[in-house]
Amino acid sequence: MNFLQLCQRTRQEASISGTGPTTVAGQAGELGKIVDWVLTAYEDIQDETKAWGFLRFDFSFPTIAASSTYLPSAVSLSEHGKWKSDSLRCYLTATGVSDEQFLTERDWNMFRDVNLLGTIQSGRPSEFAIRPDESLVFWPTPDAIYTVVGEYWKRPQTMSANADEPLFDRTFHMAIVWKAVMYYATDQGAAELYATSEREFKRILRKIKRKYLPTFTLGGPLA
């Protein structure tokens, strides 16, 4: 379902009289609340965890010789939320991916006190740290153009146009509807409707988590 359809389905499931909305733009009154509830519901689902698979994307950018620090915005990641720090690799761009090697993450405070103390070594990057502002800092400082690749999580996304769709599979879009109905039920003091919509929301949310969160397995027995 797209944004408009989610709003229409929310009105339907909440048994709100009338029709519509016919657009998500410029709504006021009860229809305006529906639009806001749907947006908030989508944001709340994304805020459940920082590790959603549907917010996980690849990135790639070239380093600049003699430059060690790279903000997400400076490497065209305008929707960056968090680095997947165990995924970072780099290779000498002139050589190609056959030269690819993993980069080792270090704690920022230790990295700053050890790697960035005194004269900074230049060469092929082998380590990095993430500064509090989410910039990546490499050590040694690149002495040539290297391509850094890896994965990151986008920050929570929003919808603004009628045709915009949530990032996760359409199979689970009703989770947004039921969460929005929960807001309506709270607004109306409708305890029975709230209980029903909460039950449906949690049922679908469990499915979303099974699909989009990492699967953890127990290790073997200790020798």
PDB file of C-alpha atoms in Angstrom:
ATOM      1  CA  MET A   1       0.000   0.000   0.000  1.00  0.00           C
ATOM      2  CA  ASN A   2       1.119   3.539  -0.642  1.00  0.00           C
ATOM      3  CA  PHE A   3       0.813   6.420   1.808  1.00  0.00           C
ATOM      4  CA  LEU A   4      -2.666   7.426   0.626  1.00  0.00           C
ATOM      5  CA  GLN A   5      -3.948   3.847   0.703  1.00  0.00           C
ATOM      6  CA  LEU A   6      -2.589   3.390   4.221  1.00  0.00           C
ATOM      7  CA  CYS A   7      -4.547   6.439   5.342  1.00  0.00           C
ATOM      8  CA  GLN A   8      -7.719   5.220   3.630  1.00  0.00           C
ATOM      9  CA  ARG A   9      -7.368   1.777   5.189  1.00  0.00           C
ATOM     10  CA  THR A  10      -6.814   3.332   8.616  1.00  0.00           C
ATOM     11  CA  ARG A  11     -10.076   5.265   8.311  1.00  0.00           C
ATOM     12  CA  GLN A  12     -11.824   2.065   7.256  1.00  0.00           C
ATOM     13  CA  GLU A  13     -10.442  -0.106  10.085  1.00  0.00           C
ATOM     14  CA  ALA A  14     -11.217   2.607  12.636  1.00  0.00           C
ATOM     15  CA  SER A  15     -14.836   2.707  11.337  1.00  0.00           C
ATOM     16  CA  ILE A  16     -14.649   6.463  10.847  1.00  0.00           C
ATOM     17  CA  SER A  17     -17.656   7.652   8.857  1.00  0.00           C
ATOM     18  CA  GLY A  18     -17.347   9.255   5.455  1.00  0.00           C
ATOM     19  CA  THR A  19     -14.855   8.609   2.698  1.00  0.00           C
ATOM     20  CA  GLY A  20     -11.275   9.459   1.872  1.00  0.00           C
ATOM     21  CA  PRO A  21      -8.913  10.966   2.347  1.00  0.00           C
ATOM     22  CA  THR A  22      -8.433  11.583  -1.374  1.00  0.00           C
ATOM     23  CA  THR A  23      -4.952  13.017  -0.819  1.00  0.00           C
ATOM     24  CA  VAL A  24      -2.447  13.217   2.045  1.00  0.00           C
ATOM     25  CA  ALA A  25      -1.704  16.893   1.368  1.00  0.00           C
ATOM     26  CA  GLY A  26      -3.420  19.733   3.180  1.00  0.00           C
ATOM     27  CA  GLN A  27      -5.727  17.636   5.320  1.00  0.00           C
ATOM     28  CA  ALA A  28      -7.261  19.088   8.483  1.00  0.00           C
ATOM     29  CA  GLY A  29      -9.553  17.854  11.210  1.00  0.00           C
ATOM     30  CA  GLU A  30     -10.026  14.116  11.593  1.00  0.00           C
ATOM     31  CA  LEU A  31      -8.537  13.300   8.187  1.00  0.00           C
ATOM     32  CA  GLY A  32      -5.506  15.373   9.079  1.00  0.00           C
ATOM     33  CA  LYS A  33      -5.119  13.344  12.248  1.00  0.00           C
ATOM     34  CA  ILE A  34      -5.271  10.129  10.230  1.00  0.00           C
ATOM     35  CA  VAL A  35      -2.426  11.307   8.009  1.00  0.00           C
ATOM     36  CA  ASP A  36      -0.360  12.218  11.070  1.00  0.00           C
ATOM     37  CA  TRP A  37      -1.120   8.920  12.819  1.00  0.00           C
ATOM     38  CA  VAL A  38      -0.008   6.923   9.797  1.00  0.00           C
ATOM     39  CA  LEU A  39       3.246   8.871   9.598  1.00  0.00           C
ATOM     40  CA  THR A  40       3.891   8.435  13.309  1.00  0.00           C
ATOM     41  CA  ALA A  41       3.093   4.730  13.126  1.00  0.00           C
ATOM     42  CA  TYR A  42       5.624   4.222  10.342  1.00  0.00           C
ATOM     43  CA  GLU A  43       8.264   6.145  12.272  1.00  0.00           C
ATOM     44  CA  ASP A  44       7.562   4.182  15.457  1.00  0.00           C
ATOM     45  CA  ILE A  45       8.057   0.864  13.684  1.00  0.00           C
ATOM     46  CA  GLN A  46      11.394   2.048  12.298  1.00  0.00           C
ATOM     47  CA  ASP A  47      12.431   3.239  15.756  1.00  0.00           C
ATOM     48  CA  GLU A  48      11.870  -0.226  17.261  1.00  0.00           C
ATOM     49  CA  THR A  49      15.522  -1.057  16.509  1.00  0.00           C
ATOM     50  CA  LYS A  50      18.542   0.390  14.714  1.00  0.00           C
ATOM     51  CA  ALA A  51      19.229  -2.918  12.949  1.00  0.00           C
ATOM     52  CA  TRP A  52      16.290  -3.298  10.547  1.00  0.00           C
ATOM     53  CA  GLY A  53      17.302  -5.112   7.379  1.00  0.00           C
ATOM     54  CA  PHE A  54      15.047  -2.902   5.266  1.00  0.00           C
ATOM     55  CA  LEU A  55      17.104   0.127   6.329  1.00  0.00           C
ATOM     56  CA  ARG A  56      20.434  -1.547   5.534  1.00  0.00           C
ATOM     57  CA  PHE A  57      22.195  -0.454   2.340  1.00  0.00           C
ATOM     58  CA  ASP A  58      25.592  -0.672   0.629  1.00  0.00           C
ATOM     59  CA  PHE A  59      27.925   2.274   0.243  1.00  0.00           C
ATOM     60  CA  SER A  60      31.124   2.989  -1.640  1.00  0.00           C
ATOM     61  CA  PHE A  61      33.296   6.080  -1.823  1.00  0.00           C
ATOM     62  CA  PRO A  62      36.847   7.047  -2.845  1.00  0.00           C
ATOM     63  CA  THR A  63      39.256   8.448  -0.309  1.00  0.00           C
ATOM     64  CA  ILE A  64      41.308  11.556  -0.944  1.00  0.00           C
ATOM     65  CA  ALA A  65      45.061  11.412  -0.581  1.00  0.00           C
ATOM     66  CA  ALA A  66      46.187  13.050   2.701  1.00  0.00           C
ATOM     67  CA  SER A  67      42.594  13.221   4.002  1.00  0.00           C
ATOM     68  CA  SER A  68      41.694  10.896   6.899  1.00  0.00           C
ATOM     69  CA  THR A  69      38.201  12.041   7.959  1.00  0.00           C
ATOM     70  CA  TYR A  70      34.918  11.583   6.048  1.00  0.00           C
ATOM     71  CA  LEU A  71      31.494  12.764   7.145  1.00  0.00           C
ATOM     72  CA  PRO A  72      28.507  10.790   5.769  1.00  0.00           C
ATOM     73  CA  SER A  73      27.231  13.915   4.004  1.00  0.00           C
ATOM     74  CA  ALA A  74      30.614  14.415   2.334  1.00  0.00           C
ATOM     75  CA  VAL A  75      30.408  10.973   0.712  1.00  0.00           C
ATOM     76  CA  SER A  76      26.804  11.433  -0.524  1.00  0.00           C
ATOM     77  CA  LEU A  77      25.078   9.512   2.288  1.00  0.00           C
ATOM     78  CA  SER A  78      22.444  12.133   3.068  1.00  0.00           C
ATOM     79  CA  GLU A  79      20.136   9.596   4.761  1.00  0.00           C
ATOM     80  CA  HIS A  80      22.855   7.985   6.851  1.00  0.00           C
ATOM     81  CA  GLY A  81      21.838   6.767  10.296  1.00  0.00           C
ATOM     82  CA  LYS A  82      24.553   4.380  11.502  1.00  0.00           C
ATOM     83  CA  TRP A  83      27.567   2.565  10.065  1.00  0.00           C
ATOM     84  CA  LYS A  84      27.635  -1.243  10.051  1.00  0.00           C
ATOM     85  CA  SER A  85      31.154  -1.082  11.371  1.00  0.00           C
ATOM     86  CA  ASP A  86      32.081  -4.765  10.886  1.00  0.00           C
ATOM     87  CA  SER A  87      31.482  -4.467   7.125  1.00  0.00           C
ATOM     88  CA  LEU A  88      34.103  -1.889   6.130  1.00  0.00           C
ATOM     89  CA  ARG A  89      36.776  -2.847   3.579  1.00  0.00           C
ATOM     90  CA  CYS A  90      39.006  -0.926   1.230  1.00  0.00           C
ATOM     91  CA  TYR A  91      41.126  -1.475  -1.853  1.00  0.00           C
ATOM     92  CA  LEU A  92      43.550   0.572  -3.882  1.00  0.00           C
ATOM     93  CA  THR A  93      41.290   2.018  -6.555  1.00  0.00           C
ATOM     94  CA  ALA A  94      43.921   1.725  -9.276  1.00  0.00           C
ATOM     95  CA  THR A  95      44.302  -2.000  -8.551  1.00  0.00           C
ATOM     96  CA  GLY A  96      40.629  -2.928  -8.168  1.00  0.00           C
ATOM     97  CA  VAL A  97      38.612  -5.239  -5.927  1.00  0.00           C
ATOM     98  CA  SER A  98      41.249  -7.994  -6.041  1.00  0.00           C
ATOM     99  CA  ASP A  99      43.136  -5.769  -3.569  1.00  0.00           C
ATOM    100  CA  GLU A 100      40.209  -5.567  -1.106  1.00  0.00           C
ATOM    101  CA  GLN A 101      41.001  -5.985   2.604  1.00  0.00           C
ATOM    102  CA  PHE A 102      38.949  -5.600   5.780  1.00  0.00           C
ATOM    103  CA  LEU A 103      39.408  -2.536   7.960  1.00  0.00           C
ATOM    104  CA  THR A 104      39.662  -2.980  11.727  1.00  0.00           C
ATOM    105  CA  GLU A 105      37.479  -0.799  13.927  1.00  0.00           C
ATOM    106  CA  ARG A 106      38.950   0.834  17.032  1.00  0.00           C
ATOM    107  CA  ASP A 107      37.250   2.606  19.921  1.00  0.00           C
ATOM    108  CA  TRP A 108      37.247   6.328  19.166  1.00  0.00           C
ATOM    109  CA  ASN A 109      38.794   7.465  22.454  1.00  0.00           C
ATOM    110  CA  MET A 110      41.625   4.930  22.234  1.00  0.00           C
ATOM    111  CA  PHE A 111      42.101   5.633  18.519  1.00  0.00           C
ATOM    112  CA  ARG A 112      42.356   9.361  19.168  1.00  0.00           C
ATOM    113  CA  ASP A 113      44.862   8.948  22.005  1.00  0.00           C
ATOM    114  CA  VAL A 114      47.058   6.427  20.192  1.00  0.00           C
ATOM    115  CA  ASN A 115      46.707   6.741  16.419  1.00  0.00           C
ATOM    116  CA  LEU A 116      46.210  10.499  16.268  1.00  0.00           C
ATOM    117  CA  LEU A 117      48.943  11.457  18.725  1.00  0.00           C
ATOM    118  CA  GLY A 118      51.887  13.362  17.301  1.00  0.00           C
ATOM    119  CA  THR A 119      52.964  12.814  13.696  1.00  0.00           C
ATOM    120  CA  ILE A 120      50.263  10.946  11.790  1.00  0.00           C
ATOM    121  CA  GLN A 121      51.437   8.068   9.642  1.00  0.00           C
ATOM    122  CA  SER A 122      50.333   7.926   6.010  1.00  0.00           C
ATOM    123  CA  GLY A 123      49.894   4.810   3.911  1.00  0.00           C
ATOM    124  CA  ARG A 124      47.262   2.213   3.182  1.00  0.00           C
ATOM    125  CA  PRO A 125      44.388   2.493   5.697  1.00  0.00           C
ATOM    126  CA  SER A 126      44.111  -0.552   7.942  1.00  0.00           C
ATOM    127  CA  GLU A 127      42.142   0.803  10.906  1.00  0.00           C
ATOM    128  CA  PHE A 128      39.311   3.256  11.465  1.00  0.00           C
ATOM    129  CA  ALA A 129      37.212   4.748  14.212  1.00  0.00           C
ATOM    130  CA  ILE A 130      33.818   6.415  14.268  1.00  0.00           C
ATOM    131  CA  ARG A 131      33.790   9.882  15.764  1.00  0.00           C
ATOM    132  CA  PRO A 132      30.811  11.067  17.840  1.00  0.00           C
ATOM    133  CA  ASP A 133      29.599  13.024  14.789  1.00  0.00           C
ATOM    134  CA  GLU A 134      29.505   9.708  12.822  1.00  0.00           C
ATOM    135  CA  SER A 135      32.440  10.641  10.612  1.00  0.00           C
ATOM    136  CA  LEU A 136      34.864   7.870   9.678  1.00  0.00           C
ATOM    137  CA  VAL A 137      38.516   8.473  10.539  1.00  0.00           C
ATOM    138  CA  PHE A 138      41.104   6.212   8.870  1.00  0.00           C
ATOM    139  CA  TRP A 139      44.617   5.272   9.924  1.00  0.00           C
ATOM    140  CA  PRO A 140      47.100   5.479   8.381  1.00  0.00           C
ATOM    141  CA  THR A 141      45.964   8.573   6.522  1.00  0.00           C
ATOM    142  CA  PRO A 142      45.396   7.521   2.884  1.00  0.00           C
ATOM    143  CA  ASP A 143      48.456   8.126   0.728  1.00  0.00           C
ATOM    144  CA  ALA A 144      46.524   7.510  -2.503  1.00  0.00           C
ATOM    145  CA  ILE A 145      42.970   6.979  -3.724  1.00  0.00           C
ATOM    146  CA  TYR A 146      41.384   3.958  -2.046  1.00  0.00           C
ATOM    147  CA  THR A 147      37.814   2.782  -2.456  1.00  0.00           C
ATOM    148  CA  VAL A 148      36.033   2.191   0.843  1.00  0.00           C
ATOM    149  CA  VAL A 149      33.023  -0.138   0.722  1.00  0.00           C
ATOM    150  CA  GLY A 150      30.630  -1.432   3.337  1.00  0.00           C
ATOM    151  CA  GLU A 151      27.103  -1.182   4.659  1.00  0.00           C
ATOM    152  CA  TYR A 152      25.141   1.321   6.692  1.00  0.00           C
ATOM    153  CA  TRP A 153      21.661   1.791   8.087  1.00  0.00           C
ATOM    154  CA  LYS A 154      19.578   4.667   6.847  1.00  0.00           C
ATOM    155  CA  ARG A 155      17.907   6.878   9.398  1.00  0.00           C
ATOM    156  CA  PRO A 156      14.124   6.391   9.773  1.00  0.00           C
ATOM    157  CA  GLN A 157      12.384   7.288   6.543  1.00  0.00           C
ATOM    158  CA  THR A 158       9.209   9.305   6.078  1.00  0.00           C
ATOM    159  CA  MET A 159       6.481   9.566   3.462  1.00  0.00           C
ATOM    160  CA  SER A 160       5.130  12.783   1.970  1.00  0.00           C
ATOM    161  CA  ALA A 161       3.439  12.073  -1.377  1.00  0.00           C
ATOM    162  CA  ASN A 162       0.359   9.963  -2.068  1.00  0.00           C
ATOM    163  CA  ALA A 163       2.347   7.312  -3.947  1.00  0.00           C
ATOM    164  CA  ASP A 164       5.170   6.960  -1.403  1.00  0.00           C
ATOM    165  CA  GLU A 165       5.481   3.450   0.035  1.00  0.00           C
ATOM    166  CA  PRO A 166       7.119   2.069   3.187  1.00  0.00           C
ATOM    167  CA  LEU A 167      10.516   0.457   2.710  1.00  0.00           C
ATOM    168  CA  PHE A 168       9.509  -2.923   4.062  1.00  0.00           C
ATOM    169  CA  ASP A 169       7.546  -5.604   2.221  1.00  0.00           C
ATOM    170  CA  ARG A 170       3.908  -4.895   1.341  1.00  0.00           C
ATOM    171  CA  THR A 171       2.956  -8.050   3.223  1.00  0.00           C
ATOM    172  CA  PHE A 172       3.549  -6.156   6.448  1.00  0.00           C
ATOM    173  CA  HIS A 173       2.019  -2.771   5.632  1.00  0.00           C
ATOM    174  CA  MET A 174      -1.015  -3.442   7.811  1.00  0.00           C
ATOM    175  CA  ALA A 175       1.271  -3.052  10.836  1.00  0.00           C
ATOM    176  CA  ILE A 176       1.275   0.676  10.068  1.00  0.00           C
ATOM    177  CA  VAL A 177      -2.508   0.714   9.761  1.00  0.00           C
ATOM    178  CA  TRP A 178      -3.082  -1.089  13.055  1.00  0.00           C
ATOM    179  CA  LYS A 179      -0.593   1.121  14.886  1.00  0.00           C
ATOM    180  CA  ALA A 180      -2.351   4.204  13.488  1.00  0.00           C
ATOM    181  CA  VAL A 181      -5.706   2.790  14.619  1.00  0.00           C
ATOM    182  CA  MET A 182      -4.215   2.429  18.104  1.00  0.00           C
ATOM    183  CA  TYR A 183      -3.595   6.195  18.105  1.00  0.00           C
ATOM    184  CA  TYR A 184      -7.170   6.822  16.987  1.00  0.00           C
ATOM    185  CA  ALA A 185      -8.524   4.513  19.689  1.00  0.00           C
ATOM    186  CA  THR A 186      -6.485   6.340  22.327  1.00  0.00           C
ATOM    187  CA  ASP A 187      -7.794   9.669  21.043  1.00  0.00           C
ATOM    188  CA  GLN A 188     -11.376   8.389  21.240  1.00  0.00           C
ATOM    189  CA  GLY A 189     -11.007   6.427  24.480  1.00  0.00           C
ATOM    190  CA  ALA A 190     -12.076   3.259  22.609  1.00  0.00           C
ATOM    191  CA  ALA A 191     -10.542   0.537  24.775  1.00  0.00           C
ATOM    192  CA  GLU A 192     -11.941  -2.414  22.819  1.00  0.00           C
ATOM    193  CA  LEU A 193     -10.749  -1.048  19.477  1.00  0.00           C
ATOM    194  CA  TYR A 194      -7.350  -0.339  21.015  1.00  0.00           C
ATOM    195  CA  ALA A 195      -7.005  -3.909  22.293  1.00  0.00           C
ATOM    196  CA  THR A 196      -7.958  -5.355  18.916  1.00  0.00           C
ATOM    197  CA  SER A 197      -5.622  -3.130  16.914  1.00  0.00           C
ATOM    198  CA  GLU A 198      -2.758  -3.649  19.382  1.00  0.00           C
ATOM    199  CA  ARG A 199      -3.115  -7.421  19.061  1.00  0.00           C
ATOM    200  CA  GLU A 200      -3.018  -7.233  15.262  1.00  0.00           C
ATOM    201  CA  PHE A 201      -0.110  -4.801  15.293  1.00  0.00           C
ATOM    202  CA  LYS A 202       2.002  -7.020  17.554  1.00  0.00           C
ATOM    203  CA  ARG A 203       1.188 -10.085  15.438  1.00  0.00           C
ATOM    204  CA  ILE A 204       2.500  -8.450  12.259  1.00  0.00           C
ATOM    205  CA  LEU A 205       5.433  -6.785  14.048  1.00  0.00           C
ATOM    206  CA  ARG A 206       6.658 -10.240  15.113  1.00  0.00           C
ATOM    207  CA  LYS A 207       6.690 -11.239  11.445  1.00  0.00           C
ATOM    208  CA  ILE A 208       8.599  -8.093  10.476  1.00  0.00           C
ATOM    209  CA  LYS A 209      11.221  -8.869  13.113  1.00  0.00           C
ATOM    210  CA  ARG A 210      11.601 -12.449  11.905  1.00  0.00           C
ATOM    211  CA  LYS A 211      12.213 -11.242   8.366  1.00  0.00           C
ATOM    212  CA  TYR A 212      14.348  -8.165   8.925  1.00  0.00           C
ATOM    213  CA  LEU A 213      16.376  -8.750  12.091  1.00  0.00           C
ATOM    214  CA  PRO A 214      19.546 -10.874  12.359  1.00  0.00           C
ATOM    215  CA  THR A 215      19.112 -14.486  13.387  1.00  0.00           C
ATOM    216  CA  PHE A 216      21.195 -15.414  16.401  1.00  0.00           C
ATOM    217  CA  THR A 217      22.351 -18.976  16.909  1.00  0.00           C
ATOM    218  CA  LEU A 218      23.831 -20.548  20.006  1.00  0.00           C
ATOM    219  CA  GLY A 219      27.424 -21.668  19.857  1.00  0.00           C
ATOM    220  CA  GLY A 220      28.475 -25.282  20.296  1.00  0.00           C
ATOM    221  CA  PRO A 221      29.252 -26.775  23.694  1.00  0.00           C
ATOM    222  CA  LEU A 222      32.489 -25.790  25.373  1.00  0.00           C
ATOM    223  CA  ALA A 223      35.186 -28.477  25.285  1.00  0.00           C
TER     224      ALA A 223
END
